[in-house]
Amino acid sequence: DYFAGGHQVPWWLAGVSHYISSASALTFVAYSQLGYTYGFVAIGVAWAAVPGCLLGGVIFARRWRQARVTTPVEFLERRFNIFVRQLMAWAGIPMKVAEDGLKLFATSLFLSVGLRIPVSWAVLACGVISIAYTFFGGLWALAVTDYVQFLMKALALLLLVPLAFWRAGGIRHAVAVLPPDFFHVTNGTYNWTYIAGFAVMLAITLNGSWALAQKYYSVGDTRQAEKAAYLSAGLYFVGTPIMILPAILGRVFLPDLIALHHTADVYVYLMISLLPAGMVGIVVAALLSATMATVSADFSAIAGVLTKDVYQRMLRPDASQQKLLQVGKMITLLVGSLSVAIGLYLSLGGDQPILHLMVVIASAFLAPAFLPLMGALISRRLTSRGVVTGFFLGLLTGLAMLGIRAWLLPRGYWPWLQTNFDGASILINTGMTVVGMWAGSLFAGDSSEDARKYDLIF
């Protein structure tokens, strides 16, 4: 009940929770920063989530529910062996903890500027609140608060869009004043290679990320899981333009943020310039709660994996339900504290390209951490050796991409790669992980036992 909602969460609540848990204040900050700087390309980049959710509705949501799990990696022992389960249990933790620190930092920008408090105090406040209600309530607490937070987020966006159009002098005036390249589908380094890589990254995140997979297997049956995925896709399609348009229009009446190095704060300045103080408080609360939804979902998912897949399986197989609950809560506290520490560290760095930081983390670790898990759900030919080979080949490729980014790109090598590196690194890392999974399975010898286990599960 604590980690999977008793598999009784309604599909509409799971769908809303899937959407809101993947659309934190990090999303607001990153996409708004991109929209203010480059224009409508931000909407195209954000819409890359729609095919990812549709893919979930067609393939992955059903598989997750059929796996009948309490944690995302639990079925890997039934599918392969205990080593694969432990490997994938630990593989996804570092990236998710770092990503949650980034989300807390993004939220702190809103609180810091909107409430005029230090960024570090804002990070601490967000983290403590997120840890608290995850600690006490488990997955049901996340799902119900996600729904309330969705309503607050919708209110915030519906307030800002018409006011931004009014402040920009109407549609005609905004079109005349905005830079011509604002209306291009691609812009700057955000080209088709980037969009393709970003779409692949989101497809993996939305269907393989532990916290989002929870939404699929927490419902009553496979049909409800599919409907939850389709609802999330619809919310992304409708909500994305509404979310980003105010930031694009903000370029008209807030023209100096690039020179002041405050592009990451564009949504906060939009609120302050467009809304009365009371309404600013409502919107800040909405954006704070949006991040709390995503961060707390990760806390719950990671704690579930460490409790069920590591503590119970490896250390205390005979642990009582009460003991597992206590351990799960303590791990929730520990994981949350680590993310808060990372957020505090990032708060010392000043104005940073938030989307870039998110992509850097994902391009190195996302594919090896989650693709083998997704492959185990859909392919009966995948073997345990394929999972291990894919993981390590993807991890080595990701680390190599980080090395190229750190040492070769700043020196001006390979001009084409300079403008295409973010998207290319995601595609290369994903491709090498898939190649490793295929090659490892091809040369694994007799794979009939793994295939038999797949048939038994699904």
Short mmCIF file of C-alpha atoms in Angstrom, two decimals:
data_model
loop_
_atom_site.label_atom_id
_atom_site.label_comp_id
_atom_site.label_asym_id
_atom_site.label_seq_id
_atom_site.Cartn_x
_atom_site.Cartn_y
_atom_site.Cartn_z
CA ASP A 1 0.00 0.00 0.00
CA TYR A 2 2.81 2.42 0.86
CA PHE A 3 4.80 1.92 -2.37
CA ALA A 4 2.15 0.93 -4.96
CA GLY A 5 -1.14 2.36 -3.70
CA GLY A 6 -2.54 -1.15 -3.28
CA HIS A 7 -2.95 -1.21 -7.12
CA GLN A 8 -6.24 0.65 -6.60
CA VAL A 9 -5.47 4.19 -7.86
CA PRO A 10 -8.13 5.34 -10.41
CA TRP A 11 -6.83 5.78 -13.97
CA TRP A 12 -7.71 9.49 -14.16
CA LEU A 13 -5.85 10.15 -10.91
CA ALA A 14 -2.87 8.11 -12.13
CA GLY A 15 -2.87 10.00 -15.46
CA VAL A 16 -2.94 13.41 -13.81
CA SER A 17 -0.26 12.25 -11.37
CA HIS A 18 1.90 10.97 -14.26
CA TYR A 19 1.65 14.36 -15.98
CA ILE A 20 2.21 16.53 -12.93
CA SER A 21 4.98 14.29 -11.59
CA SER A 22 6.91 14.78 -14.84
CA ALA A 23 6.21 18.53 -15.10
CA SER A 24 7.93 20.12 -12.12
CA ALA A 25 9.07 23.70 -11.60
CA LEU A 26 12.21 22.49 -13.37
CA THR A 27 9.97 22.20 -16.44
CA PHE A 28 8.61 25.70 -15.91
CA VAL A 29 12.07 27.20 -15.44
CA ALA A 30 13.80 25.28 -18.24
CA TYR A 31 11.15 25.66 -20.94
CA SER A 32 10.39 29.27 -19.99
CA GLN A 33 14.07 30.12 -20.11
CA LEU A 34 14.27 28.47 -23.53
CA GLY A 35 11.11 30.22 -24.78
CA TYR A 36 12.28 33.65 -23.61
CA THR A 37 15.67 33.18 -25.28
CA TYR A 38 14.75 31.35 -28.51
CA GLY A 39 10.98 31.58 -29.00
CA PHE A 40 8.55 28.96 -30.26
CA VAL A 41 11.23 26.27 -30.49
CA ALA A 42 10.57 25.74 -26.77
CA ILE A 43 7.03 24.51 -27.54
CA GLY A 44 8.38 22.05 -30.11
CA VAL A 45 10.96 20.75 -27.66
CA ALA A 46 8.38 20.35 -24.88
CA TRP A 47 5.89 18.65 -27.21
CA ALA A 48 8.46 15.86 -27.60
CA ALA A 49 6.82 14.43 -24.47
CA VAL A 50 3.58 13.67 -26.35
CA PRO A 51 4.89 10.76 -28.47
CA GLY A 52 6.61 9.40 -25.35
CA CYS A 53 3.29 9.23 -23.47
CA LEU A 54 1.53 7.76 -26.52
CA LEU A 55 4.22 5.08 -26.68
CA GLY A 56 3.40 4.34 -23.06
CA GLY A 57 -0.28 3.93 -23.91
CA VAL A 58 0.48 1.59 -26.81
CA ILE A 59 3.20 -0.56 -25.20
CA PHE A 60 4.67 0.15 -21.79
CA ALA A 61 1.71 1.00 -19.52
CA ARG A 62 0.15 -2.42 -20.19
CA ARG A 63 3.43 -4.22 -19.59
CA TRP A 64 4.09 -2.43 -16.32
CA ARG A 65 0.67 -3.41 -14.99
CA GLN A 66 1.03 -7.00 -16.20
CA ALA A 67 4.35 -7.29 -14.34
CA ARG A 68 2.40 -7.07 -11.02
CA VAL A 69 5.15 -5.32 -9.07
CA THR A 70 5.54 -3.24 -5.94
CA THR A 71 8.81 -1.69 -7.12
CA PRO A 72 9.99 -1.12 -10.73
CA VAL A 73 12.94 -3.55 -10.64
CA GLU A 74 11.26 -6.26 -8.59
CA PHE A 75 10.24 -8.40 -11.57
CA LEU A 76 13.81 -8.53 -12.93
CA GLU A 77 14.64 -11.41 -10.60
CA ARG A 78 11.66 -13.40 -11.90
CA ARG A 79 12.60 -12.38 -15.46
CA PHE A 80 16.37 -13.03 -15.17
CA ASN A 81 18.21 -13.46 -11.87
CA ILE A 82 19.08 -11.70 -8.62
CA PHE A 83 22.25 -10.09 -10.03
CA VAL A 84 20.29 -8.24 -12.73
CA ARG A 85 17.77 -7.09 -10.13
CA GLN A 86 20.50 -5.69 -7.89
CA LEU A 87 22.42 -4.10 -10.77
CA MET A 88 19.39 -2.18 -12.06
CA ALA A 89 18.27 -1.33 -8.52
CA TRP A 90 21.48 0.59 -7.91
CA ALA A 91 21.90 1.88 -11.49
CA GLY A 92 19.07 4.39 -11.45
CA ILE A 93 19.63 5.89 -8.00
CA PRO A 94 22.54 8.35 -8.59
CA MET A 95 20.88 10.00 -11.60
CA LYS A 96 17.50 10.38 -9.90
CA VAL A 97 18.99 11.84 -6.72
CA ALA A 98 21.02 14.35 -8.77
CA GLU A 99 17.99 15.21 -10.91
CA ASP A 100 15.88 15.80 -7.80
CA GLY A 101 18.53 18.18 -6.49
CA LEU A 102 18.26 20.08 -9.77
CA LYS A 103 14.46 20.21 -9.44
CA LEU A 104 14.70 21.58 -5.91
CA PHE A 105 17.16 24.21 -7.12
CA ALA A 106 14.80 25.22 -9.96
CA THR A 107 11.94 25.65 -7.51
CA SER A 108 14.10 27.68 -5.17
CA LEU A 109 14.47 30.30 -7.91
CA PHE A 110 10.74 30.98 -7.72
CA LEU A 111 10.65 31.17 -3.97
CA SER A 112 13.84 33.23 -3.73
CA VAL A 113 12.75 35.99 -6.12
CA GLY A 114 9.02 35.85 -5.37
CA LEU A 115 9.33 35.84 -1.59
CA ARG A 116 12.74 37.60 -1.35
CA ILE A 117 14.47 34.92 0.66
CA PRO A 118 17.92 33.36 0.06
CA VAL A 119 18.03 30.59 -2.55
CA SER A 120 19.57 28.14 -0.07
CA TRP A 121 16.70 28.65 2.39
CA ALA A 122 14.22 28.09 -0.43
CA VAL A 123 15.91 24.79 -1.36
CA LEU A 124 15.78 23.69 2.27
CA ALA A 125 12.10 24.59 2.63
CA CYS A 126 11.07 22.74 -0.57
CA GLY A 127 13.07 19.68 0.38
CA VAL A 128 11.80 19.42 3.95
CA ILE A 129 8.14 19.74 2.90
CA SER A 130 8.53 17.16 0.09
CA ILE A 131 10.27 14.70 2.40
CA ALA A 132 7.64 15.18 5.11
CA TYR A 133 4.50 14.24 3.22
CA THR A 134 6.22 11.43 1.30
CA PHE A 135 7.49 10.10 4.64
CA PHE A 136 4.01 10.07 6.16
CA GLY A 137 1.72 9.18 3.27
CA GLY A 138 3.42 7.00 0.63
CA LEU A 139 2.08 6.72 -2.94
CA TRP A 140 -1.54 7.58 -2.07
CA ALA A 141 -0.36 10.86 -0.55
CA LEU A 142 1.55 11.61 -3.77
CA ALA A 143 -1.37 10.81 -6.07
CA VAL A 144 -3.94 12.86 -4.15
CA THR A 145 -1.67 15.86 -3.64
CA ASP A 146 -0.66 15.64 -7.33
CA TYR A 147 -4.31 16.16 -8.26
CA VAL A 148 -4.67 19.21 -6.03
CA GLN A 149 -1.38 20.55 -7.40
CA PHE A 150 -2.63 20.00 -10.96
CA LEU A 151 -5.64 22.20 -10.23
CA MET A 152 -3.38 24.92 -8.79
CA LYS A 153 -1.04 24.72 -11.77
CA ALA A 154 -3.97 25.06 -14.21
CA LEU A 155 -5.18 28.13 -12.31
CA ALA A 156 -1.71 29.70 -12.45
CA LEU A 157 -1.34 29.18 -16.20
CA LEU A 158 -4.83 30.35 -17.07
CA LEU A 159 -4.17 33.54 -15.12
CA LEU A 160 -0.87 34.36 -16.81
CA VAL A 161 -1.64 33.74 -20.49
CA PRO A 162 -4.28 36.45 -21.09
CA LEU A 163 -2.41 38.94 -18.90
CA ALA A 164 0.81 38.34 -20.87
CA PHE A 165 -1.00 39.00 -24.17
CA TRP A 166 -2.50 42.18 -22.71
CA ARG A 167 0.86 43.42 -21.39
CA ALA A 168 2.55 42.66 -24.74
CA GLY A 169 0.04 44.93 -26.51
CA GLY A 170 -1.96 42.19 -28.21
CA ILE A 171 -1.07 39.53 -30.74
CA ARG A 172 -0.28 41.88 -33.63
CA HIS A 173 2.04 44.09 -31.62
CA ALA A 174 3.83 41.07 -30.11
CA VAL A 175 4.36 39.50 -33.55
CA ALA A 176 5.77 42.79 -34.87
CA VAL A 177 8.15 43.32 -31.94
CA LEU A 178 9.46 39.79 -31.31
CA PRO A 179 12.68 38.80 -33.16
CA PRO A 180 11.94 37.13 -36.54
CA ASP A 181 13.73 33.92 -35.60
CA PHE A 182 11.36 33.48 -32.64
CA PHE A 183 8.83 31.92 -35.00
CA HIS A 184 11.16 29.23 -36.39
CA VAL A 185 10.65 25.57 -35.51
CA THR A 186 14.37 25.26 -34.73
CA ASN A 187 16.71 27.93 -33.40
CA GLY A 188 20.38 28.05 -32.39
CA THR A 189 21.67 24.77 -31.02
CA TYR A 190 18.06 23.57 -30.64
CA ASN A 191 17.92 21.95 -34.07
CA TRP A 192 16.33 18.74 -35.39
CA THR A 193 19.14 16.61 -33.94
CA TYR A 194 18.49 18.12 -30.52
CA ILE A 195 14.71 17.61 -30.79
CA ALA A 196 15.17 13.99 -31.89
CA GLY A 197 17.54 13.29 -29.01
CA PHE A 198 15.26 15.07 -26.55
CA ALA A 199 12.25 13.04 -27.75
CA VAL A 200 14.19 9.82 -27.16
CA MET A 201 15.22 11.05 -23.71
CA LEU A 202 11.60 11.84 -22.78
CA ALA A 203 10.32 8.52 -24.14
CA ILE A 204 12.75 6.71 -21.84
CA THR A 205 11.96 8.98 -18.89
CA LEU A 206 8.18 8.85 -19.20
CA ASN A 207 8.05 5.06 -19.53
CA GLY A 208 11.13 3.78 -17.72
CA SER A 209 11.65 6.24 -14.88
CA TRP A 210 10.79 4.55 -11.61
CA ALA A 211 8.54 7.30 -10.28
CA LEU A 212 6.51 7.48 -13.51
CA ALA A 213 6.31 3.71 -13.94
CA GLN A 214 4.68 3.70 -10.49
CA LYS A 215 1.68 5.49 -12.00
CA TYR A 216 1.16 2.69 -14.52
CA TYR A 217 1.31 -0.26 -12.13
CA SER A 218 -0.62 1.45 -9.30
CA VAL A 219 -3.96 1.20 -11.19
CA GLY A 220 -6.43 -1.69 -11.19
CA ASP A 221 -5.83 -3.29 -14.60
CA THR A 222 -4.07 -2.93 -17.96
CA ARG A 223 -6.84 -0.93 -19.61
CA GLN A 224 -6.71 1.66 -16.85
CA ALA A 225 -2.92 1.88 -17.25
CA GLU A 226 -3.31 2.63 -20.96
CA LYS A 227 -5.94 5.29 -20.30
CA ALA A 228 -3.65 6.94 -17.73
CA ALA A 229 -0.88 7.20 -20.35
CA TYR A 230 -3.21 8.67 -22.98
CA LEU A 231 -4.56 11.21 -20.50
CA SER A 232 -1.01 12.31 -19.69
CA ALA A 233 -0.30 12.72 -23.45
CA GLY A 234 -3.39 14.90 -23.84
CA LEU A 235 -2.43 17.09 -20.90
CA TYR A 236 1.05 17.59 -22.35
CA PHE A 237 -0.38 18.54 -25.74
CA VAL A 238 -2.80 21.12 -24.34
CA GLY A 239 -0.74 22.36 -21.43
CA THR A 240 2.60 22.97 -23.17
CA PRO A 241 1.66 26.07 -25.25
CA ILE A 242 -0.27 27.53 -22.32
CA MET A 243 2.78 27.10 -20.09
CA ILE A 244 5.39 28.56 -22.49
CA LEU A 245 3.52 31.40 -24.26
CA PRO A 246 3.80 33.87 -21.34
CA ALA A 247 7.60 33.48 -21.33
CA ILE A 248 7.80 34.04 -25.10
CA LEU A 249 5.63 37.15 -24.81
CA GLY A 250 7.74 38.29 -21.85
CA ARG A 251 10.52 39.12 -24.32
CA VAL A 252 8.38 42.13 -25.37
CA PHE A 253 7.90 43.75 -21.96
CA LEU A 254 10.89 42.25 -20.06
CA PRO A 255 13.64 42.81 -22.65
CA ASP A 256 16.68 43.05 -20.35
CA LEU A 257 16.85 39.63 -18.67
CA ILE A 258 19.51 38.27 -21.04
CA ALA A 259 21.80 41.23 -20.35
CA LEU A 260 21.17 40.89 -16.61
CA HIS A 261 21.83 37.10 -16.69
CA HIS A 262 18.42 36.39 -15.16
CA THR A 263 16.81 34.31 -17.91
CA ALA A 264 16.27 31.42 -15.47
CA ASP A 265 14.02 33.75 -13.44
CA VAL A 266 11.77 34.79 -16.35
CA TYR A 267 8.63 33.13 -14.95
CA VAL A 268 9.10 34.79 -11.60
CA TYR A 269 9.48 38.22 -13.20
CA LEU A 270 6.40 37.51 -15.30
CA MET A 271 4.40 36.87 -12.15
CA ILE A 272 5.72 39.94 -10.35
CA SER A 273 5.06 42.22 -13.32
CA LEU A 274 1.61 40.85 -14.22
CA LEU A 275 -0.05 39.83 -10.97
CA PRO A 276 -1.00 41.52 -7.69
CA ALA A 277 0.81 40.28 -4.60
CA GLY A 278 -1.89 37.84 -3.51
CA MET A 279 -1.99 36.21 -6.93
CA VAL A 280 1.82 35.94 -6.95
CA GLY A 281 1.48 33.92 -3.76
CA ILE A 282 -1.04 31.57 -5.41
CA VAL A 283 1.18 30.99 -8.45
CA VAL A 284 4.31 30.49 -6.34
CA ALA A 285 2.38 27.92 -4.30
CA ALA A 286 1.27 26.19 -7.52
CA LEU A 287 4.80 25.96 -8.90
CA LEU A 288 6.20 24.90 -5.54
CA SER A 289 3.64 22.11 -5.34
CA ALA A 290 4.39 21.00 -8.91
CA THR A 291 8.00 20.35 -7.98
CA MET A 292 7.04 18.73 -4.71
CA ALA A 293 4.97 16.28 -6.76
CA THR A 294 7.89 15.17 -8.94
CA VAL A 295 10.52 15.16 -6.21
CA SER A 296 8.39 13.27 -3.71
CA ALA A 297 7.45 10.70 -6.38
CA ASP A 298 11.16 10.01 -6.90
CA PHE A 299 11.74 9.79 -3.16
CA SER A 300 8.99 7.18 -2.89
CA ALA A 301 10.21 5.17 -5.89
CA ILE A 302 13.86 5.10 -4.77
CA ALA A 303 12.89 4.23 -1.21
CA GLY A 304 10.70 1.42 -2.52
CA VAL A 305 13.58 -0.05 -4.54
CA LEU A 306 16.09 0.18 -1.68
CA THR A 307 13.60 -1.28 0.80
CA LYS A 308 12.15 -4.16 -1.22
CA ASP A 309 14.91 -4.95 -3.70
CA VAL A 310 17.96 -4.39 -1.51
CA TYR A 311 17.09 -4.46 2.21
CA GLN A 312 14.44 -7.20 2.16
CA ARG A 313 15.92 -9.30 -0.65
CA MET A 314 19.56 -9.16 0.42
CA LEU A 315 19.63 -8.36 4.15
CA ARG A 316 16.34 -9.29 5.88
CA PRO A 317 14.18 -11.68 3.82
CA ASP A 318 12.11 -12.44 6.94
CA ALA A 319 11.43 -8.78 7.81
CA SER A 320 7.86 -8.06 8.86
CA GLN A 321 5.60 -5.64 6.99
CA GLN A 322 5.91 -3.21 9.90
CA LYS A 323 9.71 -3.36 9.79
CA LEU A 324 9.77 -2.80 6.01
CA LEU A 325 7.52 0.23 6.43
CA GLN A 326 9.87 1.68 9.05
CA VAL A 327 12.93 1.08 6.85
CA GLY A 328 11.14 2.56 3.83
CA LYS A 329 10.41 5.75 5.75
CA MET A 330 14.00 6.04 6.96
CA ILE A 331 15.33 5.57 3.42
CA THR A 332 12.88 8.20 2.19
CA LEU A 333 14.40 10.58 4.72
CA LEU A 334 17.96 9.73 3.62
CA VAL A 335 17.31 10.02 -0.12
CA GLY A 336 15.49 13.31 0.34
CA SER A 337 18.36 14.71 2.40
CA LEU A 338 20.88 13.83 -0.34
CA SER A 339 18.80 15.64 -2.97
CA VAL A 340 18.48 18.68 -0.72
CA ALA A 341 22.27 18.73 -0.34
CA ILE A 342 22.71 18.70 -4.13
CA GLY A 343 20.16 21.49 -4.50
CA LEU A 344 22.04 23.57 -1.93
CA TYR A 345 25.28 23.01 -3.87
CA LEU A 346 23.67 24.11 -7.16
CA SER A 347 22.26 27.22 -5.48
CA LEU A 348 25.81 28.55 -5.21
CA GLY A 349 26.28 28.56 -9.01
CA GLY A 350 24.24 31.62 -10.07
CA ASP A 351 22.35 31.92 -13.41
CA GLN A 352 22.64 28.58 -15.22
CA PRO A 353 21.02 27.06 -18.35
CA ILE A 354 18.66 24.69 -16.50
CA LEU A 355 17.57 22.63 -19.51
CA HIS A 356 21.23 22.15 -20.45
CA LEU A 357 22.07 20.80 -16.99
CA MET A 358 19.14 18.39 -17.17
CA VAL A 359 20.20 17.14 -20.62
CA VAL A 360 23.83 16.72 -19.52
CA ILE A 361 22.75 14.42 -16.67
CA ALA A 362 20.30 12.49 -18.83
CA SER A 363 22.63 12.08 -21.82
CA ALA A 364 25.19 10.26 -19.68
CA PHE A 365 23.10 8.06 -17.39
CA LEU A 366 19.46 7.82 -18.55
CA ALA A 367 19.77 5.13 -21.25
CA PRO A 368 21.88 2.61 -19.31
CA ALA A 369 19.83 3.12 -16.13
CA PHE A 370 16.36 2.56 -17.64
CA LEU A 371 16.52 1.11 -21.18
CA PRO A 372 17.45 -2.44 -20.08
CA LEU A 373 14.47 -2.37 -17.71
CA MET A 374 12.17 -1.27 -20.54
CA GLY A 375 13.65 -3.92 -22.84
CA ALA A 376 12.92 -6.61 -20.27
CA LEU A 377 9.26 -5.57 -20.36
CA ILE A 378 8.77 -5.89 -24.11
CA SER A 379 11.32 -8.35 -25.52
CA ARG A 380 11.29 -12.09 -24.80
CA ARG A 381 14.64 -12.41 -26.62
CA LEU A 382 16.48 -10.15 -24.19
CA THR A 383 18.73 -12.16 -21.85
CA SER A 384 20.42 -11.37 -18.56
CA ARG A 385 23.74 -11.07 -20.40
CA GLY A 386 22.11 -8.61 -22.79
CA VAL A 387 20.93 -6.45 -19.87
CA VAL A 388 24.39 -6.40 -18.28
CA THR A 389 26.19 -5.73 -21.58
CA GLY A 390 23.78 -2.97 -22.53
CA PHE A 391 24.13 -1.31 -19.14
CA PHE A 392 27.93 -1.23 -19.09
CA LEU A 393 28.32 -0.29 -22.76
CA GLY A 394 25.80 2.54 -22.30
CA LEU A 395 27.51 3.70 -19.11
CA LEU A 396 30.95 3.75 -20.79
CA THR A 397 29.51 5.65 -23.75
CA GLY A 398 27.85 8.18 -21.44
CA LEU A 399 31.07 8.78 -19.54
CA ALA A 400 32.92 9.17 -22.86
CA MET A 401 30.36 11.77 -23.96
CA LEU A 402 30.93 13.66 -20.71
CA GLY A 403 34.67 13.59 -21.37
CA ILE A 404 34.22 14.94 -24.90
CA ARG A 405 31.91 17.66 -23.56
CA ALA A 406 34.40 18.66 -20.87
CA TRP A 407 37.70 18.52 -22.76
CA LEU A 408 37.24 18.53 -26.53
CA LEU A 409 34.23 20.77 -27.19
CA PRO A 410 35.68 23.83 -25.39
CA ARG A 411 38.74 23.61 -27.67
CA GLY A 412 36.70 24.04 -30.83
CA TYR A 413 37.09 20.56 -32.33
CA TRP A 414 34.47 19.26 -34.76
CA PRO A 415 32.34 22.36 -35.59
CA TRP A 416 29.30 20.25 -36.53
CA LEU A 417 29.38 18.55 -33.16
CA GLN A 418 29.52 21.92 -31.41
CA THR A 419 25.95 22.71 -32.47
CA ASN A 420 24.57 19.15 -32.35
CA PHE A 421 26.27 17.65 -29.31
CA ASP A 422 23.37 17.58 -26.83
CA GLY A 423 21.01 15.72 -29.14
CA ALA A 424 23.75 13.56 -30.64
CA SER A 425 25.05 12.45 -27.24
CA ILE A 426 21.58 11.21 -26.20
CA LEU A 427 21.09 9.37 -29.51
CA ILE A 428 24.59 7.83 -29.41
CA ASN A 429 24.25 6.71 -25.80
CA THR A 430 20.79 5.25 -26.44
CA GLY A 431 22.00 3.51 -29.59
CA MET A 432 25.04 1.99 -27.89
CA THR A 433 22.90 0.73 -24.99
CA VAL A 434 20.55 -0.96 -27.45
CA VAL A 435 23.51 -2.42 -29.37
CA GLY A 436 24.90 -3.81 -26.12
CA MET A 437 21.54 -5.36 -25.22
CA TRP A 438 21.25 -6.92 -28.68
CA ALA A 439 24.85 -8.19 -28.87
CA GLY A 440 24.83 -9.55 -25.33
CA SER A 441 21.59 -11.43 -26.01
CA LEU A 442 22.80 -12.70 -29.40
CA PHE A 443 25.95 -14.28 -27.97
CA ALA A 444 24.41 -15.48 -24.72
CA GLY A 445 24.06 -19.07 -25.84
CA ASP A 446 20.85 -20.86 -24.92
CA SER A 447 18.25 -18.19 -24.07
CA SER A 448 15.22 -20.47 -23.84
CA GLU A 449 15.07 -20.23 -20.04
CA ASP A 450 14.87 -16.40 -20.09
CA ALA A 451 12.21 -16.58 -22.81
CA ARG A 452 10.22 -19.11 -20.76
CA LYS A 453 10.30 -16.78 -17.75
CA TYR A 454 9.07 -13.91 -19.95
CA ASP A 455 6.11 -16.01 -21.11
CA LEU A 456 5.25 -16.94 -17.54
CA ILE A 457 5.22 -13.29 -16.42
CA PHE A 458 3.33 -11.84 -19.36
#
